PDB file of C-alpha atoms in Angstrom:
ATOM      1  CA  MET J   1      71.677 103.666 113.229  1.00 48.00           C
ATOM      2  CA  GLN J   2      73.298 104.703 109.948  1.00 60.00           C
ATOM      3  CA  GLN J   3      73.619 101.897 107.394  1.00 74.00           C
ATOM      4  CA  LEU J   4      77.171 101.118 106.264  1.00 83.00           C
ATOM      5  CA  LYS J   5      77.766 101.934 102.589  1.00 88.00           C
ATOM      6  CA  LEU J   6      79.030  99.309 100.139  1.00 90.00           C
ATOM      7  CA  THR J   7      81.982 101.470  99.119  1.00 94.00           C
ATOM      8  CA  TYR J   8      84.570 103.601 100.884  1.00 95.00           C
ATOM      9  CA  ASP J   9      86.927 106.346  99.669  1.00 97.00           C
ATOM     10  CA  LYS J  10      90.566 105.570  98.991  1.00 97.00           C
ATOM     11  CA  LYS J  11      93.121 108.342  98.502  1.00 98.00           C
ATOM     12  CA  CYS J  12      95.520 107.916  95.572  1.00 97.00           C
ATOM     13  CA  GLU J  13      98.291 109.887  93.944  1.00 98.00           C
ATOM     14  CA  CYS J  14      98.653 109.601  90.175  1.00 98.00           C
ATOM     15  CA  ARG J  15     102.092 108.314  89.179  1.00 97.00           C
ATOM     16  CA  VAL J  16     101.931 110.267  85.913  1.00 98.00           C
ATOM     17  CA  CYS J  17     100.553 113.752  86.692  1.00 97.00           C
ATOM     18  CA  LYS J  18     101.298 113.546  90.461  1.00 97.00           C
ATOM     19  CA  GLN J  19      97.867 114.920  91.366  1.00 97.00           C
ATOM     20  CA  SER J  20      95.859 113.466  94.237  1.00 98.00           C
ATOM     21  CA  PHE J  21      92.395 111.985  93.835  1.00 98.00           C
ATOM     22  CA  THR J  22      89.934 109.869  95.790  1.00 98.00           C
ATOM     23  CA  THR J  23      88.380 106.736  94.298  1.00 98.00           C
ATOM     24  CA  LYS J  24      85.801 104.220  95.480  1.00 96.00           C
ATOM     25  CA  LYS J  25      86.617 100.698  96.670  1.00 96.00           C
ATOM     26  CA  LEU J  26      84.243  97.957  97.796  1.00 94.00           C
ATOM     27  CA  ARG J  27      84.221  97.051 101.482  1.00 93.00           C
ATOM     28  CA  SER J  28      85.481  93.476 101.859  1.00 90.00           C
ATOM     29  CA  ARG J  29      82.660  92.540 104.255  1.00 88.00           C
ATOM     30  CA  PHE J  30      80.193  92.872 101.356  1.00 86.00           C
ATOM     31  CA  VAL J  31      82.191  90.643  98.995  1.00 88.00           C
ATOM     32  CA  ARG J  32      80.563  87.203  98.960  1.00 87.00           C
ATOM     33  CA  ALA J  33      80.937  85.159  95.789  1.00 90.00           C
ATOM     34  CA  ALA J  34      78.093  82.671  95.352  1.00 89.00           C
ATOM     35  CA  GLU J  35      80.257  80.455  93.136  1.00 95.00           C
ATOM     36  CA  PHE J  36      83.229  80.467  90.767  1.00 96.00           C
ATOM     37  CA  ASP J  37      83.430  79.399  87.127  1.00 97.00           C
ATOM     38  CA  SER J  38      86.122  76.919  86.097  1.00 96.00           C
ATOM     39  CA  ASP J  39      88.427  79.816  85.084  1.00 97.00           C
ATOM     40  CA  PHE J  40      87.950  81.398  88.560  1.00 97.00           C
ATOM     41  CA  CYS J  41      85.457  84.032  87.418  1.00 97.00           C
ATOM     42  CA  PRO J  42      83.511  84.929  90.580  1.00 96.00           C
ATOM     43  CA  ASN J  43      79.724  85.105  90.438  1.00 95.00           C
ATOM     44  CA  TYR J  44      77.844  87.331  92.851  1.00 92.00           C
ATOM     45  CA  ALA J  45      74.169  87.160  93.770  1.00 86.00           C
ATOM     46  CA  ASP J  46      74.214  90.977  93.846  1.00 86.00           C
ATOM     47  CA  ALA J  47      76.077  92.487  90.870  1.00 85.00           C
ATOM     48  CA  THR J  48      76.786  95.697  92.811  1.00 86.00           C
ATOM     49  CA  THR J  49      79.031  93.768  95.233  1.00 90.00           C
ATOM     50  CA  ASN J  50      81.481  92.696  92.511  1.00 94.00           C
ATOM     51  CA  PRO J  51      84.969  94.013  93.465  1.00 95.00           C
ATOM     52  CA  LEU J  52      86.056  93.643  89.823  1.00 96.00           C
ATOM     53  CA  LEU J  53      84.177  96.893  89.186  1.00 97.00           C
ATOM     54  CA  TYR J  54      86.676  98.767  91.366  1.00 97.00           C
ATOM     55  CA  HIS J  55      89.889  96.911  90.525  1.00 97.00           C
ATOM     56  CA  ILE J  56      91.303  99.791  88.446  1.00 98.00           C
ATOM     57  CA  ASN J  57      92.300 103.242  89.715  1.00 98.00           C
ATOM     58  CA  THR J  58      91.733 105.870  87.007  1.00 98.00           C
ATOM     59  CA  CYS J  59      93.103 109.383  87.506  1.00 98.00           C
ATOM     60  CA  PRO J  60      90.353 111.910  86.689  1.00 98.00           C
ATOM     61  CA  HIS J  61      92.984 114.538  85.859  1.00 97.00           C
ATOM     62  CA  CYS J  62      95.026 112.771  83.150  1.00 98.00           C
ATOM     63  CA  GLY J  63      93.387 109.362  82.564  1.00 98.00           C
ATOM     64  CA  TYR J  64      96.329 107.234  83.701  1.00 98.00           C
ATOM     65  CA  SER J  65      94.866 103.922  84.872  1.00 98.00           C
ATOM     66  CA  GLU J  66      96.421 101.050  86.786  1.00 98.00           C
ATOM     67  CA  SER J  67      95.686  98.193  89.140  1.00 98.00           C
ATOM     68  CA  GLU J  68      97.383  97.663  92.502  1.00 96.00           C
ATOM     69  CA  GLU J  69      99.622  95.064  90.782  1.00 96.00           C
ATOM     70  CA  PHE J  70     101.258  97.588  88.442  1.00 98.00           C
ATOM     71  CA  SER J  71     104.948  98.232  89.029  1.00 96.00           C
ATOM     72  CA  PRO J  72     105.903 101.744  90.221  1.00 97.00           C
ATOM     73  CA  TYR J  73     108.750 101.597  87.674  1.00 97.00           C
ATOM     74  CA  PHE J  74     108.389 103.320  84.305  1.00 98.00           C
ATOM     75  CA  PRO J  75     110.851 102.136  81.624  1.00 97.00           C
ATOM     76  CA  PRO J  76     112.708 104.855  79.677  1.00 97.00           C
ATOM     77  CA  GLY J  77     110.306 106.687  77.368  1.00 97.00           C
ATOM     78  CA  ALA J  78     107.136 105.212  78.935  1.00 98.00           C
ATOM     79  CA  LEU J  79     106.111 108.384  80.786  1.00 98.00           C
ATOM     80  CA  ASP J  80     106.496 110.466  77.620  1.00 97.00           C
ATOM     81  CA  LEU J  81     104.382 107.949  75.703  1.00 97.00           C
ATOM     82  CA  ILE J  82     101.631 108.009  78.328  1.00 98.00           C
ATOM     83  CA  HIS J  83     101.678 111.814  78.375  1.00 97.00           C
ATOM     84  CA  SER J  84     101.362 112.043  74.590  1.00 97.00           C
ATOM     85  CA  LYS J  85      98.979 109.134  73.955  1.00 97.00           C
ATOM     86  CA  ILE J  86      96.710 109.415  77.001  1.00 97.00           C
ATOM     87  CA  ALA J  87      97.107 112.582  79.104  1.00 97.00           C
ATOM     88  CA  LYS J  88      97.138 115.019  76.157  1.00 97.00           C
ATOM     89  CA  ALA J  89      94.102 113.349  74.582  1.00 95.00           C
ATOM     90  CA  TRP J  90      92.212 112.984  77.878  1.00 97.00           C
ATOM     91  CA  ILE J  91      88.673 114.324  77.950  1.00 94.00           C
ATOM     92  CA  PRO J  92      87.982 114.726  81.688  1.00 91.00           C
ATOM     93  CA  GLN J  93      85.881 111.867  83.008  1.00 92.00           C
ATOM     94  CA  ASP J  94      85.294 110.774  86.578  1.00 94.00           C
ATOM     95  CA  PHE J  95      85.464 107.033  87.245  1.00 97.00           C
ATOM     96  CA  CYS J  96      86.013 107.651  90.956  1.00 97.00           C
ATOM     97  CA  GLN J  97      82.380 107.282  92.048  1.00 95.00           C
ATOM     98  CA  ASP J  98      80.229 104.145  92.389  1.00 94.00           C
ATOM     99  CA  ARG J  99      80.748 102.288  89.094  1.00 95.00           C
ATOM    100  CA  SER J 100      78.419 100.623  86.659  1.00 95.00           C
ATOM    101  CA  ILE J 101      79.730  97.603  84.761  1.00 96.00           C
ATOM    102  CA  HIS J 102      80.010  99.769  81.617  1.00 97.00           C
ATOM    103  CA  ALA J 103      82.159 102.323  83.469  1.00 97.00           C
ATOM    104  CA  ALA J 104      84.313  99.485  84.833  1.00 98.00           C
ATOM    105  CA  VAL J 105      84.863  98.142  81.291  1.00 98.00           C
ATOM    106  CA  SER J 106      86.185 101.584  80.270  1.00 98.00           C
ATOM    107  CA  THR J 107      88.647 101.623  83.186  1.00 98.00           C
ATOM    108  CA  TYR J 108      90.020  98.191  82.222  1.00 98.00           C
ATOM    109  CA  LYS J 109      90.526  99.276  78.617  1.00 98.00           C
ATOM    110  CA  LEU J 110      92.395 102.364  79.820  1.00 98.00           C
ATOM    111  CA  ALA J 111      94.539 100.251  82.167  1.00 98.00           C
ATOM    112  CA  ILE J 112      95.325  97.764  79.385  1.00 98.00           C
ATOM    113  CA  TYR J 113      96.416 100.645  77.138  1.00 98.00           C
ATOM    114  CA  CYS J 114      98.513 102.182  79.936  1.00 98.00           C
ATOM    115  CA  GLY J 115     100.028  98.786  80.788  1.00 98.00           C
ATOM    116  CA  THR J 116     100.929  98.238  77.129  1.00 98.00           C
ATOM    117  CA  LEU J 117     102.617 101.661  76.844  1.00 98.00           C
ATOM    118  CA  LYS J 118     104.376 101.054  80.177  1.00 97.00           C
ATOM    119  CA  ARG J 119     105.450  97.532  79.146  1.00 98.00           C
ATOM    120  CA  GLU J 120     104.011  95.882  82.262  1.00 98.00           C
ATOM    121  CA  LYS J 121     104.795  92.193  82.819  1.00 98.00           C
ATOM    122  CA  HIS J 122     102.798  89.661  80.792  1.00 98.00           C
ATOM    123  CA  ILE J 123     101.354  88.184  84.007  1.00 98.00           C
ATOM    124  CA  ILE J 124      99.889  91.589  84.952  1.00 98.00           C
ATOM    125  CA  MET J 125      98.437  92.129  81.471  1.00 98.00           C
ATOM    126  CA  ALA J 126      96.956  88.613  81.470  1.00 98.00           C
ATOM    127  CA  GLY J 127      95.138  89.398  84.718  1.00 98.00           C
ATOM    128  CA  LEU J 128      93.633  92.582  83.279  1.00 98.00           C
ATOM    129  CA  GLN J 129      92.497  90.862  80.081  1.00 98.00           C
ATOM    130  CA  VAL J 130      90.854  87.924  81.867  1.00 98.00           C
ATOM    131  CA  ARG J 131      89.032  90.189  84.326  1.00 98.00           C
ATOM    132  CA  LEU J 132      87.691  92.232  81.415  1.00 98.00           C
ATOM    133  CA  ALA J 133      86.553  88.978  79.754  1.00 98.00           C
ATOM    134  CA  TRP J 134      84.687  88.120  82.977  1.00 98.00           C
ATOM    135  CA  LEU J 135      82.891  91.480  82.936  1.00 98.00           C
ATOM    136  CA  TYR J 136      81.794  90.815  79.354  1.00 98.00           C
ATOM    137  CA  ARG J 137      80.598  87.359  80.467  1.00 98.00           C
ATOM    138  CA  ASN J 138      78.448  89.058  83.095  1.00 96.00           C
ATOM    139  CA  MET J 139      77.083  91.292  80.326  1.00 96.00           C
ATOM    140  CA  LYS J 140      76.346  88.209  78.153  1.00 97.00           C
ATOM    141  CA  ASN J 141      78.584  89.632  75.401  1.00 98.00           C
ATOM    142  CA  ASP J 142      80.099  86.395  74.012  1.00 98.00           C
ATOM    143  CA  ILE J 143      82.056  88.045  71.181  1.00 98.00           C
ATOM    144  CA  GLN J 144      83.957  90.429  73.463  1.00 98.00           C
ATOM    145  CA  GLU J 145      84.378  87.745  76.119  1.00 98.00           C
ATOM    146  CA  GLN J 146      86.058  85.453  73.564  1.00 98.00           C
ATOM    147  CA  ARG J 147      88.214  88.340  72.314  1.00 98.00           C
ATOM    148  CA  PHE J 148      89.633  89.099  75.755  1.00 98.00           C
ATOM    149  CA  LEU J 149      89.957  85.442  76.782  1.00 98.00           C
ATOM    150  CA  LYS J 150      92.183  84.948  73.720  1.00 98.00           C
ATOM    151  CA  LEU J 151      94.231  88.051  74.549  1.00 98.00           C
ATOM    152  CA  SER J 152      94.608  86.872  78.142  1.00 98.00           C
ATOM    153  CA  LEU J 153      95.652  83.392  76.984  1.00 98.00           C
ATOM    154  CA  LYS J 154      98.339  84.942  74.761  1.00 98.00           C
ATOM    155  CA  GLU J 155      99.691  86.916  77.735  1.00 98.00           C
ATOM    156  CA  TYR J 156      99.678  83.858  80.049  1.00 98.00           C
ATOM    157  CA  LEU J 157     101.615  81.892  77.428  1.00 98.00           C
ATOM    158  CA  GLU J 158     104.124  84.760  77.068  1.00 98.00           C
ATOM    159  CA  SER J 159     104.413  84.949  80.856  1.00 98.00           C
ATOM    160  CA  TYR J 160     105.144  81.229  81.100  1.00 98.00           C
ATOM    161  CA  MET J 161     107.672  81.316  78.239  1.00 97.00           C
ATOM    162  CA  SER J 162     109.479  84.337  79.722  1.00 97.00           C
ATOM    163  CA  ASP J 163     109.151  83.205  83.368  1.00 96.00           C
ATOM    164  CA  ASP J 164     107.813  86.625  84.348  1.00 96.00           C
ATOM    165  CA  PHE J 165     105.159  85.031  86.577  1.00 97.00           C
ATOM    166  CA  LYS J 166     107.937  83.949  88.961  1.00 94.00           C
ATOM    167  CA  GLY J 167     107.697  85.968  92.167  1.00 90.00           C
ATOM    168  CA  SER J 168     104.017  86.753  91.597  1.00 92.00           C
ATOM    169  CA  SER J 169     101.038  85.177  93.370  1.00 92.00           C
ATOM    170  CA  ILE J 170     100.565  82.863  90.348  1.00 95.00           C
ATOM    171  CA  SER J 171     102.242  79.466  90.765  1.00 95.00           C
ATOM    172  CA  GLU J 172     103.445  77.194  87.968  1.00 96.00           C
ATOM    173  CA  THR J 173     100.483  74.876  88.659  1.00 96.00           C
ATOM    174  CA  ARG J 174      98.009  77.751  88.351  1.00 97.00           C
ATOM    175  CA  ILE J 175      99.503  79.217  85.176  1.00 97.00           C
ATOM    176  CA  PHE J 176      99.418  75.761  83.506  1.00 98.00           C
ATOM    177  CA  TYR J 177      95.799  75.348  84.611  1.00 98.00           C
ATOM    178  CA  LEU J 178      94.802  78.813  83.346  1.00 98.00           C
ATOM    179  CA  ILE J 179      96.469  78.225  79.971  1.00 98.00           C
ATOM    180  CA  GLY J 180      94.625  74.906  79.716  1.00 98.00           C
ATOM    181  CA  GLU J 181      91.265  76.332  80.763  1.00 98.00           C
ATOM    182  CA  LEU J 182      91.448  79.458  78.573  1.00 98.00           C
ATOM    183  CA  SER J 183      92.522  77.249  75.658  1.00 98.00           C
ATOM    184  CA  ARG J 184      89.475  75.045  76.307  1.00 97.00           C
ATOM    185  CA  ARG J 185      87.150  78.045  76.468  1.00 97.00           C
ATOM    186  CA  THR J 186      88.541  79.438  73.205  1.00 98.00           C
ATOM    187  CA  HIS J 187      88.159  76.067  71.429  1.00 95.00           C
ATOM    188  CA  GLN J 188      91.858  75.147  71.230  1.00 96.00           C
ATOM    189  CA  ALA J 189      91.393  71.567  72.396  1.00 93.00           C
ATOM    190  CA  GLU J 190      94.860  70.189  71.649  1.00 93.00           C
ATOM    191  CA  GLN J 191      96.599  72.968  73.576  1.00 96.00           C
ATOM    192  CA  ALA J 192      94.083  72.622  76.435  1.00 96.00           C
ATOM    193  CA  VAL J 193      94.783  68.899  76.841  1.00 94.00           C
ATOM    194  CA  LYS J 194      98.542  69.545  76.716  1.00 96.00           C
ATOM    195  CA  TYR J 195      98.456  72.051  79.582  1.00 97.00           C
ATOM    196  CA  PHE J 196      95.953  70.142  81.706  1.00 97.00           C
ATOM    197  CA  SER J 197      98.358  67.193  81.382  1.00 95.00           C
ATOM    198  CA  LYS J 198     101.198  69.443  82.607  1.00 96.00           C
ATOM    199  CA  VAL J 199      99.137  70.279  85.696  1.00 97.00           C
ATOM    200  CA  ILE J 200      98.479  66.597  86.421  1.00 95.00           C
ATOM    201  CA  GLU J 201     102.201  65.824  86.030  1.00 95.00           C
ATOM    202  CA  LEU J 202     102.893  68.234  88.929  1.00 94.00           C
ATOM    203  CA  GLN J 203     100.678  66.314  91.358  1.00 91.00           C
ATOM    204  CA  ASN J 204     103.543  64.935  93.436  1.00 89.00           C
ATOM    205  CA  ARG J 205     105.189  68.316  94.052  1.00 89.00           C
ATOM    206  CA  SER J 206     102.324  70.805  93.856  1.00 86.00           C
ATOM    207  CA  THR J 207     100.839  72.354  97.004  1.00 92.00           C
ATOM    208  CA  GLU J 208      97.545  73.019  95.194  1.00 94.00           C
ATOM    209  CA  PRO J 209      95.648  69.687  95.100  1.00 94.00           C
ATOM    210  CA  LYS J 210      92.382  71.449  94.180  1.00 95.00           C
ATOM    211  CA  LEU J 211      93.925  72.645  90.900  1.00 96.00           C
ATOM    212  CA  ILE J 212      95.193  69.132  90.149  1.00 96.00           C
ATOM    213  CA  GLU J 213      91.663  67.794  90.661  1.00 96.00           C
ATOM    214  CA  MET J 214      90.124  70.540  88.499  1.00 96.00           C
ATOM    215  CA  ALA J 215      92.616  69.808  85.709  1.00 97.00           C
ATOM    216  CA  ARG J 216      91.752  66.094  85.894  1.00 96.00           C
ATOM    217  CA  GLU J 217      88.045  66.921  85.613  1.00 95.00           C
ATOM    218  CA  ARG J 218      88.575  69.185  82.593  1.00 94.00           C
ATOM    219  CA  TRP J 219      90.923  66.655  80.949  1.00 92.00           C
ATOM    220  CA  TYR J 220      88.390  63.853  81.446  1.00 91.00           C
ATOM    221  CA  GLU J 221      85.518  65.992  80.124  1.00 90.00           C
ATOM    222  CA  MET J 222      87.513  66.866  76.986  1.00 90.00           C
ATOM    223  CA  ARG J 223      88.462  63.216  76.373  1.00 85.00           C
ATOM    224  CA  GLN J 224      84.797  62.223  76.681  1.00 86.00           C
ATOM    225  CA  ASP J 225      83.785  64.994  74.270  1.00 82.00           C
ATOM    226  CA  GLN J 226      86.415  63.828  71.759  1.00 80.00           C
ATOM    227  CA  LYS J 227      85.138  60.235  71.981  1.00 80.00           C
ATOM    228  CA  THR J 228      81.559  61.409  71.523  1.00 82.00           C
ATOM    229  CA  ALA J 229      82.526  63.487  68.498  1.00 78.00           C
ATOM    230  CA  ALA J 230      84.474  60.556  67.003  1.00 77.00           C
ATOM    231  CA  ASN J 231      81.412  58.305  67.307  1.00 73.00           C
TER     232      ASN J 231
END
C-alpha cells in the first residue's frame, strides 16, 4: 500500500501576473502540535510537519507572495508598485516544492514586502510578522526573533488603535493578550502589565476564559519578577 505523502498540491492563480501555478500544502492529518508557547507559537515533535512552512503562496513567475488572509483588493497604484518593485526585479525561484525553514523564511519576507506595498490591514501584517518570529525561534535566532516580535507588536497596536481587527478571527480579548505577551517578550514590562490588565477587565463579558486565565498568569509572574528585582 502506497504511503500517504505529508504534502499535497494546491492550484493557485497569481493575482498580479494572472499565471497559474501549483504549490505544496501540508495535509491536516499530519499537523499535531506537541505544545504551544505563551504567544501561541506551535511546537511540533517533527519539524517537517509545521504548517507555518507552507502558509505563504509565492508565484514562481513574478514573485508575488501572499497568505490566504490577504484581501483580493488592490488599492490604486498598488499593482504598479508590485510590478515595478517585485515582478521586474524577480529572479525566478521556485518555492512551490517541499520547503525547508530557510525557504519558508524567504516566502514570509516576500509576503511582508508585498503586503506593505499593497497596504494590507495591520492585523494581517501582524500575523505575518509574528509567524516569521516563530520560525526564527525554531532556528534559535534570538536577534531576528526579537526584531520580528517588535514589528508584529507595532502592527497589533496599530490594528487595535485603528479597529482594523474588527471582523477578523482576532477578538478584542485576544488582541489585548497578544499586545501584552509580545510586550513582555520584548522587555516592555509596563505596557505588558497594562494590556494584561485590559484582558482581565474583560472577564465578565469575554467568551475566551482560557485567555483571561493566561493573562492572569502572565500578570502574576511579572508582578513577582518586579518584587524580586526590587528586593
